[in-house]
Coordinates of C-alpha atoms in Angstrom, one line a residue:
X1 CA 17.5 14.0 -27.8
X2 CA 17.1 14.2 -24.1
X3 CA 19.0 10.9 -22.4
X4 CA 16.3 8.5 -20.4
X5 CA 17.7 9.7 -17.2
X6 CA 16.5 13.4 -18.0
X7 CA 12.9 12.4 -18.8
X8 CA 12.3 10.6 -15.7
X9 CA 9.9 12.8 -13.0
X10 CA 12.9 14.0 -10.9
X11 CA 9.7 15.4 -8.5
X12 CA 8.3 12.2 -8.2
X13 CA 11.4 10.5 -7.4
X14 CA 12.9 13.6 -5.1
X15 CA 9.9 13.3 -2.9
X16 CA 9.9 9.3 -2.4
X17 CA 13.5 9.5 -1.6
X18 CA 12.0 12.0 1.1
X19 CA 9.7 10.0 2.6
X20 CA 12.1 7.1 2.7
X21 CA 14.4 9.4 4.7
X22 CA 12.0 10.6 6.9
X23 CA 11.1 7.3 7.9
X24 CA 14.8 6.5 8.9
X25 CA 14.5 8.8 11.6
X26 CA 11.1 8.0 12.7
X27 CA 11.7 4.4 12.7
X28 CA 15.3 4.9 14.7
X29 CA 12.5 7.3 17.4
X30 CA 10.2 4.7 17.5
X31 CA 12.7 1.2 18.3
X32 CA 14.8 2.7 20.2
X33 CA 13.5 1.4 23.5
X34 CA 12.5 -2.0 22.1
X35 CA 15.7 -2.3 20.5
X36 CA 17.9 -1.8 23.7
X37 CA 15.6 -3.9 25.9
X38 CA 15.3 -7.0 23.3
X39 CA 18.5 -6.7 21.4
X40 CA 20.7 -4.3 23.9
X41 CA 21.1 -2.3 20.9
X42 CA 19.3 0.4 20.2
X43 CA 20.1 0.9 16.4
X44 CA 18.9 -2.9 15.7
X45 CA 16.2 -1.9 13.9
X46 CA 17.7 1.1 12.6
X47 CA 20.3 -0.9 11.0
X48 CA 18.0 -3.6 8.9
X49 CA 15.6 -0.7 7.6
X50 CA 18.6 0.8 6.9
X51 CA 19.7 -1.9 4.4
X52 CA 15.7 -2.0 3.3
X53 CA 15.9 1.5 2.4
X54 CA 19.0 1.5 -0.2
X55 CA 17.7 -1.9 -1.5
X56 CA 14.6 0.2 -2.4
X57 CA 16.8 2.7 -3.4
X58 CA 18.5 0.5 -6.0
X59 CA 15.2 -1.1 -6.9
X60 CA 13.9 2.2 -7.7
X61 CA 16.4 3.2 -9.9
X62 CA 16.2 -0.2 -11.5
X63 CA 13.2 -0.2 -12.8
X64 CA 13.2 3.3 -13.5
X65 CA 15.9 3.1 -16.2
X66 CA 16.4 -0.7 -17.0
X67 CA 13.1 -1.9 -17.4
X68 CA 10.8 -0.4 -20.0
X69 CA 7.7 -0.7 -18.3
X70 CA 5.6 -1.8 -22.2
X71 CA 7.6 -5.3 -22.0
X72 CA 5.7 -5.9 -18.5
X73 CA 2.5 -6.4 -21.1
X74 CA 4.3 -9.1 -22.6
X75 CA 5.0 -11.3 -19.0
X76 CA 1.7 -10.1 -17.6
X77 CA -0.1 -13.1 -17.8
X78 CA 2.9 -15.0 -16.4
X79 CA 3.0 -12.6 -13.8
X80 CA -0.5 -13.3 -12.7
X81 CA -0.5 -16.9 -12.6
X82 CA 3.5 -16.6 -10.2
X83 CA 0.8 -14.2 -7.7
X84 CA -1.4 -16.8 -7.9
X85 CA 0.7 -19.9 -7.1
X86 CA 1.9 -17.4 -4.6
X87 CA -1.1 -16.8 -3.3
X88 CA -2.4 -20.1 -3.3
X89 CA 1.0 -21.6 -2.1
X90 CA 1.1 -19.0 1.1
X91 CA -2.7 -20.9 2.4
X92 CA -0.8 -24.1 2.7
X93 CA 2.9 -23.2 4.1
X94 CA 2.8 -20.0 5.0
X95 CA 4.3 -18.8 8.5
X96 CA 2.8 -16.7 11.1
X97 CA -0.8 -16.9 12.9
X98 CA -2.3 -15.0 10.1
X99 CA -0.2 -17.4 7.3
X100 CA 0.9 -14.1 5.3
X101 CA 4.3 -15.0 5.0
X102 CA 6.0 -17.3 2.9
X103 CA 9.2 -18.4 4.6
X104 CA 12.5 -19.3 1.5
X105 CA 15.4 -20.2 3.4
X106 CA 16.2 -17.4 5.5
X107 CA 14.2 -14.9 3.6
X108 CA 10.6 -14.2 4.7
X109 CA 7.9 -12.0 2.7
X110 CA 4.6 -11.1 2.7
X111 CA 3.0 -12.2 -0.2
X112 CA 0.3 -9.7 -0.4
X113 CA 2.7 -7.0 -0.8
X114 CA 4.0 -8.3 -4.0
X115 CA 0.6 -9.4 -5.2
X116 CA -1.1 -5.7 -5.3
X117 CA 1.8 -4.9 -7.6
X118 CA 1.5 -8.1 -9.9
X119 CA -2.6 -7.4 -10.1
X120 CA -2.2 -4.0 -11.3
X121 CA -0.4 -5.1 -13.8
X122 CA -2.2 -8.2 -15.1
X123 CA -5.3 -6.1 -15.0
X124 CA -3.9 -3.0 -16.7
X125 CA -3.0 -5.5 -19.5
X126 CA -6.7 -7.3 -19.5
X127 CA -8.2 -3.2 -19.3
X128 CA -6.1 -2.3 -23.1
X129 CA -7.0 -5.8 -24.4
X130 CA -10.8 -5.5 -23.7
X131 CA -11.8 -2.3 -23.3
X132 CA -13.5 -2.0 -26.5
X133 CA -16.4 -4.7 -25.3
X134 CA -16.2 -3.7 -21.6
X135 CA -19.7 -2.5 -22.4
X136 CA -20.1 -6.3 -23.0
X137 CA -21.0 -8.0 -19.0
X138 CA -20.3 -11.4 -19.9
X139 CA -17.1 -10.8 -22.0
X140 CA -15.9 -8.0 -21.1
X141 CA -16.6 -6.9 -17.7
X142 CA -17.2 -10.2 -16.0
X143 CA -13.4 -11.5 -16.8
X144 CA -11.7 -8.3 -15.2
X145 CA -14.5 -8.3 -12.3
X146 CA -13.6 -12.3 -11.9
X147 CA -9.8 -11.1 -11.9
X148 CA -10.1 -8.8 -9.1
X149 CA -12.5 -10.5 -7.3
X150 CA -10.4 -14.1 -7.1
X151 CA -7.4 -12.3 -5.8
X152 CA -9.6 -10.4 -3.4
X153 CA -10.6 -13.9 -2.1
X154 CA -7.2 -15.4 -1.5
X155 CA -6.1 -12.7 0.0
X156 CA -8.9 -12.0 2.4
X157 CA -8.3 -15.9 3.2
X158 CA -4.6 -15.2 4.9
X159 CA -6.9 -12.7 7.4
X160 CA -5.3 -9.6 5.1
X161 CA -8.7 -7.6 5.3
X162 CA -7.3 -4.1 4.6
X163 CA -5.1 -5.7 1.6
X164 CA -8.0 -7.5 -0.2
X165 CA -10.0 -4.0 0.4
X166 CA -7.4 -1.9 -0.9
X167 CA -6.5 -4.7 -3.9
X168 CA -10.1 -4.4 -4.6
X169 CA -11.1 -0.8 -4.7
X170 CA -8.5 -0.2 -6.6
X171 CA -9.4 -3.1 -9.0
X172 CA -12.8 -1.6 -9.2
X173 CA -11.5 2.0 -10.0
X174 CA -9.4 0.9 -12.7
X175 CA -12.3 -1.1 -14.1
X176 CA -14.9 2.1 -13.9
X177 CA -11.9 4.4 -15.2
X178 CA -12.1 1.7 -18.4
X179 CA -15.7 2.6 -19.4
X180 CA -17.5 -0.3 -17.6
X181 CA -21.3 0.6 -16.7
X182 CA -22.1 2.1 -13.5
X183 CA -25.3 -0.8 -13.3
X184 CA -22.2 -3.9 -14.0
X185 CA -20.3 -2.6 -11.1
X186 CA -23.2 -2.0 -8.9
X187 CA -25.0 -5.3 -9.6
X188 CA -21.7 -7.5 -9.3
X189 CA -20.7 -5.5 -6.0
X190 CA -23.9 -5.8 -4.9
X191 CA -24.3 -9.4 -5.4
X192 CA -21.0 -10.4 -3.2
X193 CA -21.7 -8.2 -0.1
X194 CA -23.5 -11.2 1.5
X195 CA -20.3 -13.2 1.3
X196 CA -18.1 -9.7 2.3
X197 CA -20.4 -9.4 5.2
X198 CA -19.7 -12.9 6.3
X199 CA -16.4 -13.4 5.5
X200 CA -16.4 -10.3 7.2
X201 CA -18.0 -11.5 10.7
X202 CA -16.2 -14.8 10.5
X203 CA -13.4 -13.8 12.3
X204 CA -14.4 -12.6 15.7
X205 CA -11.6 -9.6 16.2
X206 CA -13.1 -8.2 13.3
X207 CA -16.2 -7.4 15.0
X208 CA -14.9 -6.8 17.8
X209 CA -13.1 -3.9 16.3
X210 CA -15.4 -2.6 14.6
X211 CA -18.0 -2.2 17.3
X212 CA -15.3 -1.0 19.3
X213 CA -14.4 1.8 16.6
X214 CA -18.2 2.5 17.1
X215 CA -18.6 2.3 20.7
X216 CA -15.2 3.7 21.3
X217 CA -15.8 4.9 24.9
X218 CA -17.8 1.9 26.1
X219 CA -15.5 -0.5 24.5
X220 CA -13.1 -2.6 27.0
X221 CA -9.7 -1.3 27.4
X222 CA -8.1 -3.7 25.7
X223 CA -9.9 -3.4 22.5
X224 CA -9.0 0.3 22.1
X225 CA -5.9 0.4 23.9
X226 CA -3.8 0.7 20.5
X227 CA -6.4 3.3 19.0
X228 CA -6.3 5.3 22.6
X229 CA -2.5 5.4 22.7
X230 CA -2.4 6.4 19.5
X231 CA -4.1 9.3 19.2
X232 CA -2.7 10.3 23.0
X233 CA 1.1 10.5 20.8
X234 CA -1.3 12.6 18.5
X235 CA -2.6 15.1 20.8
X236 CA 0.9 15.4 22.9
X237 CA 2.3 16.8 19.9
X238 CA 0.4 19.5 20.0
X239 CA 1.1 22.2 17.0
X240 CA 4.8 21.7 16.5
X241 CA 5.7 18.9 18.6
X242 CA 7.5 18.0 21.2
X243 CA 10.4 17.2 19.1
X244 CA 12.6 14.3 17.5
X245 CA 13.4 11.3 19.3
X246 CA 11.4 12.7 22.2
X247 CA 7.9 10.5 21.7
X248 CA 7.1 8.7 25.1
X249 CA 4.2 6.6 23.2
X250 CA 7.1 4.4 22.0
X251 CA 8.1 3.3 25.4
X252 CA 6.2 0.6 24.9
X253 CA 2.8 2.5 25.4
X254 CA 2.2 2.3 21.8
X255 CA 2.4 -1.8 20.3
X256 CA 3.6 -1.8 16.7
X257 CA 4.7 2.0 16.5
X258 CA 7.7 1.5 14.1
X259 CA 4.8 -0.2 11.3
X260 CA 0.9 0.5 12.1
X261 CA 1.1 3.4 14.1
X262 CA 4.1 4.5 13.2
X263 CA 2.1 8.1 12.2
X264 CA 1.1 8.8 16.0
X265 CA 5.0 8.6 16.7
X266 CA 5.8 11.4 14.0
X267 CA 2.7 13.4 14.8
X268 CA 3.7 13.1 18.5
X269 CA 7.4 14.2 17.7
X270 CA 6.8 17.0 15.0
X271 CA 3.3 18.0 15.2
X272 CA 0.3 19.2 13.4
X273 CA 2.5 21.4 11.5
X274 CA 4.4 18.4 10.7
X275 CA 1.9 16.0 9.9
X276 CA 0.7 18.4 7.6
X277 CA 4.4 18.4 5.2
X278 CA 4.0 14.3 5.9
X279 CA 0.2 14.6 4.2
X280 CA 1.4 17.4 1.6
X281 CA 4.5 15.3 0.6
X282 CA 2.4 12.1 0.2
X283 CA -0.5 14.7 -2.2
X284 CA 2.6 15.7 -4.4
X285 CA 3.5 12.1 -4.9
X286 CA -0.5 11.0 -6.0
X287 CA -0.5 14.7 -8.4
X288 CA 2.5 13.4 -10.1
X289 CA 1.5 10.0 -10.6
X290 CA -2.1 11.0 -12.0
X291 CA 0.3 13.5 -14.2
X292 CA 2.1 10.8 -16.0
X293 CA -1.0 9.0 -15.9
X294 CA -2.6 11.7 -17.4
X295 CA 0.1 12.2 -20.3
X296 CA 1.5 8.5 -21.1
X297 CA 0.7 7.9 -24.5
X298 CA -0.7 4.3 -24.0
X299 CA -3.9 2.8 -22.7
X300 CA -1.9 -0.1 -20.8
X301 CA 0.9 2.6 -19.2
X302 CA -1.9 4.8 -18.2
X303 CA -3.7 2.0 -16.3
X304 CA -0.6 0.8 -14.6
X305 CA 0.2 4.3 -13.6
X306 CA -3.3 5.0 -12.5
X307 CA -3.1 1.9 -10.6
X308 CA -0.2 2.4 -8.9
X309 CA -0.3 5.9 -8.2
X310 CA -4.0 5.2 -6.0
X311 CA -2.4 1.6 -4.3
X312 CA 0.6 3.8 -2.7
X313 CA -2.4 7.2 -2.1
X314 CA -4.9 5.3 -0.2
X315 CA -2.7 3.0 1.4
X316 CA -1.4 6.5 3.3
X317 CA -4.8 7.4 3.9
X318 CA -6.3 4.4 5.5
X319 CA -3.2 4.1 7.7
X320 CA -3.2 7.7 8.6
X321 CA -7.3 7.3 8.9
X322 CA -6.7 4.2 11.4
X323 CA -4.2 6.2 13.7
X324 CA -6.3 9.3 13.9
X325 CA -9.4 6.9 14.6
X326 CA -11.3 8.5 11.4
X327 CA -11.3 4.4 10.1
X328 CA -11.9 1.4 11.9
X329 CA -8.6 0.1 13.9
X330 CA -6.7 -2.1 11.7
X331 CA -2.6 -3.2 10.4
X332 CA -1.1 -1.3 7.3
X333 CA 2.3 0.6 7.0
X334 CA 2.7 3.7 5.8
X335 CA 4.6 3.4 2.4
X336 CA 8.4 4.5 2.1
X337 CA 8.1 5.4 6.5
X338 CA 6.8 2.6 8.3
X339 CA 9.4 -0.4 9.2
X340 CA 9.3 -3.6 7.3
X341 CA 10.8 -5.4 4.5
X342 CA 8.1 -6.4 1.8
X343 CA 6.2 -3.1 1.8
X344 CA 9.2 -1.3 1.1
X345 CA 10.2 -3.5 -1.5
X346 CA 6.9 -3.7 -3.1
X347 CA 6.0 0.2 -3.5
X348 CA 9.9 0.7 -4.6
X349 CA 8.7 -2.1 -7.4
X350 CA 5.6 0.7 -8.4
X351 CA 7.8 3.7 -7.9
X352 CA 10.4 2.5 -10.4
X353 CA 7.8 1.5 -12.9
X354 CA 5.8 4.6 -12.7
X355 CA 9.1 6.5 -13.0
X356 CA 9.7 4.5 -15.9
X357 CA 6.2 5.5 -17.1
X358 CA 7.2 9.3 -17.1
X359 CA 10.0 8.9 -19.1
X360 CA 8.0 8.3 -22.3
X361 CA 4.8 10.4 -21.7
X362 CA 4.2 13.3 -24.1
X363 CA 5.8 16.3 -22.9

């Protein structure tokens, strides 16, 4: 018998590691300048993603081999109800303008992060347990609809748009991928776009970026400047860029390069050509994910894996969409490259699980 070790998706894993070691470099490219100017060193932020990265690392391997991803069915109630108070506890003390963050002693995180993972798995659980009446609206489909909807709310409520969006569309998948009725989802989604729409308008820099994504060229400069310098880094790198550590859109052209945009800064520095390994590296991940979907001998295990595998896939493609202006301007890392803390820790969190998936799926 093959040792646990052996069975886990060594592809899967090999090409996370990647990513996470390609955004070492890109985030040393991209702080460089800050760093020296803020901190007079220019590895400051270097050093702390650094530390973020092996944490992963070790979290990764964690939950890869020590935690048997079935027992998460038994706490995944209790899981829920910790995002919740979470959730709930970040409206009333959380830090920051947005209040995303919950502040514990010296630690900070963003709460959102950790929720997406939590969800997933509370919902995969409620998906096994009811999806023989899911053909059942009021009870079967309108529990898991309620589910994703109430965390899409209190999330949407810290000013997290992009979160609750992705949070919910992936929600939504995992319902439809179940065997609710097309006419369930349509109705219920169609019922709460009034409230989408206006939680939507609410918040004025909402609108304004979004008629500035659709008026780009008559839009004031200081609602595009971010999108404009963005895909400038874009179109300096040309085919095969102008090199490593050689972007001039981080020298403070470019706010938030080392998170949001941090994909203008490699496409400036390696290129279409490069751009294109980034986007085939981040396809190989989702194939292998859908894989051990594909193959994991229970209904829970594929809905985690499912789960995770299209939180981590469209999170790289709205953030790539946003800095190569196919999507309206908004704030999302690119998992395992962009700087910060709580992301990385978070999609380590699914990558170990869904490692721990493939090691029992039927070979």
């Amino acid at each position: 018998m093959k040792t646990s070790e052996q069975h886990i998706d060594r592809i899967l894993f090999t090409f996370v590691v990647l990513l996470m070691f390609i955004g070492l470099f890109v985030v040393f490219s991209s702080t460089i300048y800050i760093a020296g100017s803020k901190y007079n060193s220019g590895i400051y932020f270097l050093g702390k993603h650094f530390l973020r990265v092996l944490l992963g690392l070790a979290i990764i391997i964690f939950f890869a081999v020590f935690v048997d991803y079935s027992k998460l069915r038994e706490y995944a109630p209790h899981i829920f109800i910790i995002v919740l108070l979470l959730l709930i506890s970040v409206l009333i003390f959380g830090t920051g303008e947005a209040k995303r963050w919950l502040q514990v002693g010296p630690l900070g995180f963003q709460v959102s992060e950790f929720a997406k993972i939590g969800t997933i798995i509370f919902l995969s659980y409620l998906l096994e347990k009811n999806r023989d009446r899911i053909w059942d609206f009021k009870f079967g489909f309108l529990p898991l609809f309620g589910t994703v909807v109430l965390v899409f709310i209190l999330v949407l409520l810290q000013k997290s748009f992009t979160m609750a969006f992705l949070i919910f569309s992936v929600g939504i998948l995992l319902i439809f991928i179940a065997g609710a009725k097309f006419k369930h989802l349509a109705l219920s989604i169609s019922g709460g776009l009034p409230l989408l729409v206006f939680m939507f308008f609410i918040e004025p820099y909402r609108f304004q970026r979004l008629l500035a994504y659709i008026n780009f060229s008559e839009a004031p400069n200081d609602a595009k400047h971010q999108a404009l310098q963005a895909l400038i880094g874009l179109g300096t790198g040309g085919l095969f860029g102008i090199g490593p550590g050689h972007s001039r859109q981080r020298e403070f052209y470019l706010p938030l390069a080392y998170n949001d945009y941090i994909f203008s800064i490699f496409g400036e520095e390696y290129g279409f050509i490069g751009s294109l390994i980034l986007l085939f590296i981040f396809f190989v991940i989702f194939y292998r994910g859908i894989r051990i979907a594909r193959y994991v001998v229970d209904d829970f295990g594929r809905f985690l894996a499912v789960g995770i595998t299209f939180l981590i896939f469209l999170t790289a493609v709205v953030h790539i969409g946003v800095v190569s202006r196919l999507l309206p301007p908004t704030g999302i890392p690119l998992p395992f490259v962009s700087y910060g803390g709580s992301a990385m820790i978070a999609n380590c969190i699914g990558v170990g699980i869904l490692l721990n998936i493939s090691k029992q799926i039927k070979h």
